[in-house]
Amino acid sequence: MRIPPSDVPVLQAVVYNLVSWSFGLYTLLILTKLRRLVRQRYEIPLTYPQLGSMEDCCLAFWCGCCSVSQMARQT
């Protein structure tokens, strides 16, 4: 089965991808910072001490929905 060529201009596709990646990175940074602040405010210890300060970033990246629901339960 052949895939038909896209009718989307190249510049439009590049801008769309750039905006999508930027928004994803911004969301990751905000979620990481918020998770760290909630953990500090409620004195929640690190779950994975071997990761150190990268724990919040890793959990926000790999388990974003779980992190949001966990913060909602903690607050």
PDB file of C-alpha atoms in Angstrom:
ATOM      1  CA  MET A   1       0.000   0.000   0.000  1.00  0.00           C
ATOM      2  CA  ARG A   2       1.455   3.385  -0.987  1.00  0.00           C
ATOM      3  CA  ILE A   3       1.232   6.344   1.311  1.00  0.00           C
ATOM      4  CA  PRO A   4       0.037   9.429  -0.568  1.00  0.00           C
ATOM      5  CA  PRO A   5       2.332  12.467  -0.450  1.00  0.00           C
ATOM      6  CA  SER A   6       1.505  15.048   2.157  1.00  0.00           C
ATOM      7  CA  ASP A   7      -0.100  18.306   1.058  1.00  0.00           C
ATOM      8  CA  VAL A   8       1.267  20.163   4.091  1.00  0.00           C
ATOM      9  CA  PRO A   9       3.929  22.773   3.304  1.00  0.00           C
ATOM     10  CA  VAL A  10       7.344  22.073   4.818  1.00  0.00           C
ATOM     11  CA  LEU A  11       7.496  25.345   6.772  1.00  0.00           C
ATOM     12  CA  GLN A  12       4.128  24.655   8.370  1.00  0.00           C
ATOM     13  CA  ALA A  13       5.241  21.162   9.424  1.00  0.00           C
ATOM     14  CA  VAL A  14       8.494  22.506  10.885  1.00  0.00           C
ATOM     15  CA  VAL A  15       6.710  25.225  12.863  1.00  0.00           C
ATOM     16  CA  TYR A  16       4.112  22.745  14.109  1.00  0.00           C
ATOM     17  CA  ASN A  17       6.797  20.313  15.300  1.00  0.00           C
ATOM     18  CA  LEU A  18       8.807  23.092  16.932  1.00  0.00           C
ATOM     19  CA  VAL A  19       5.772  24.361  18.847  1.00  0.00           C
ATOM     20  CA  SER A  20       4.800  20.815  19.875  1.00  0.00           C
ATOM     21  CA  TRP A  21       8.271  19.976  21.197  1.00  0.00           C
ATOM     22  CA  SER A  22       8.544  23.335  22.974  1.00  0.00           C
ATOM     23  CA  PHE A  23       5.202  22.863  24.707  1.00  0.00           C
ATOM     24  CA  GLY A  24       6.146  19.326  25.744  1.00  0.00           C
ATOM     25  CA  LEU A  25       9.449  20.512  27.213  1.00  0.00           C
ATOM     26  CA  TYR A  26       7.748  23.410  29.004  1.00  0.00           C
ATOM     27  CA  THR A  27       5.162  21.034  30.502  1.00  0.00           C
ATOM     28  CA  LEU A  28       7.923  18.686  31.672  1.00  0.00           C
ATOM     29  CA  LEU A  29       9.830  21.529  33.348  1.00  0.00           C
ATOM     30  CA  ILE A  30       6.741  22.885  35.108  1.00  0.00           C
ATOM     31  CA  LEU A  31       5.677  19.438  36.302  1.00  0.00           C
ATOM     32  CA  THR A  32       9.185  18.701  37.583  1.00  0.00           C
ATOM     33  CA  LYS A  33       9.384  21.972  39.493  1.00  0.00           C
ATOM     34  CA  LEU A  34       5.872  21.573  40.925  1.00  0.00           C
ATOM     35  CA  ARG A  35       6.590  18.017  42.042  1.00  0.00           C
ATOM     36  CA  ARG A  36       9.790  19.135  43.778  1.00  0.00           C
ATOM     37  CA  LEU A  37       7.945  21.980  45.555  1.00  0.00           C
ATOM     38  CA  VAL A  38       5.144  19.677  46.761  1.00  0.00           C
ATOM     39  CA  ARG A  39       7.699  17.168  48.014  1.00  0.00           C
ATOM     40  CA  GLN A  40       9.589  19.887  49.920  1.00  0.00           C
ATOM     41  CA  ARG A  41       6.488  21.539  51.349  1.00  0.00           C
ATOM     42  CA  TYR A  42       5.018  18.314  52.727  1.00  0.00           C
ATOM     43  CA  GLU A  43       8.447  16.847  53.638  1.00  0.00           C
ATOM     44  CA  ILE A  44       8.016  13.789  51.440  1.00  0.00           C
ATOM     45  CA  PRO A  45      11.260  11.790  51.217  1.00  0.00           C
ATOM     46  CA  LEU A  46      12.768  10.670  47.924  1.00  0.00           C
ATOM     47  CA  THR A  47      11.439   7.325  46.701  1.00  0.00           C
ATOM     48  CA  TYR A  48      14.605   6.532  44.756  1.00  0.00           C
ATOM     49  CA  PRO A  49      17.540   8.119  46.648  1.00  0.00           C
ATOM     50  CA  GLN A  50      20.062   6.842  44.083  1.00  0.00           C
ATOM     51  CA  LEU A  51      18.571   9.261  41.523  1.00  0.00           C
ATOM     52  CA  GLY A  52      18.971  12.245  43.815  1.00  0.00           C
ATOM     53  CA  SER A  53      17.546  15.458  42.411  1.00  0.00           C
ATOM     54  CA  MET A  54      16.802  13.792  39.054  1.00  0.00           C
ATOM     55  CA  GLU A  55      13.984  11.735  40.584  1.00  0.00           C
ATOM     56  CA  ASP A  56      11.376  14.448  40.050  1.00  0.00           C
ATOM     57  CA  CYS A  57      12.381  14.926  36.421  1.00  0.00           C
ATOM     58  CA  CYS A  58      12.451  11.191  35.649  1.00  0.00           C
ATOM     59  CA  LEU A  59       9.087  10.525  37.263  1.00  0.00           C
ATOM     60  CA  ALA A  60       7.510  13.546  35.568  1.00  0.00           C
ATOM     61  CA  PHE A  61       8.824  12.342  32.202  1.00  0.00           C
ATOM     62  CA  TRP A  62       8.036   8.625  32.458  1.00  0.00           C
ATOM     63  CA  CYS A  63       4.924   8.766  34.689  1.00  0.00           C
ATOM     64  CA  GLY A  64       3.428  12.227  34.165  1.00  0.00           C
ATOM     65  CA  CYS A  65      -0.183  11.253  34.828  1.00  0.00           C
ATOM     66  CA  CYS A  66       0.820   9.267  37.906  1.00  0.00           C
ATOM     67  CA  SER A  67       2.823  12.236  39.230  1.00  0.00           C
ATOM     68  CA  VAL A  68      -0.118  14.589  38.838  1.00  0.00           C
ATOM     69  CA  SER A  69      -2.509  12.221  40.617  1.00  0.00           C
ATOM     70  CA  GLN A  70       0.028  11.626  43.394  1.00  0.00           C
ATOM     71  CA  MET A  71       0.423  15.375  43.956  1.00  0.00           C
ATOM     72  CA  ALA A  72      -3.365  15.774  44.019  1.00  0.00           C
ATOM     73  CA  ARG A  73      -3.645  13.124  46.729  1.00  0.00           C
ATOM     74  CA  GLN A  74      -0.809  14.652  48.783  1.00  0.00           C
ATOM     75  CA  THR A  75      -2.303  18.127  48.770  1.00  0.00           C
TER      76      THR A  75
END
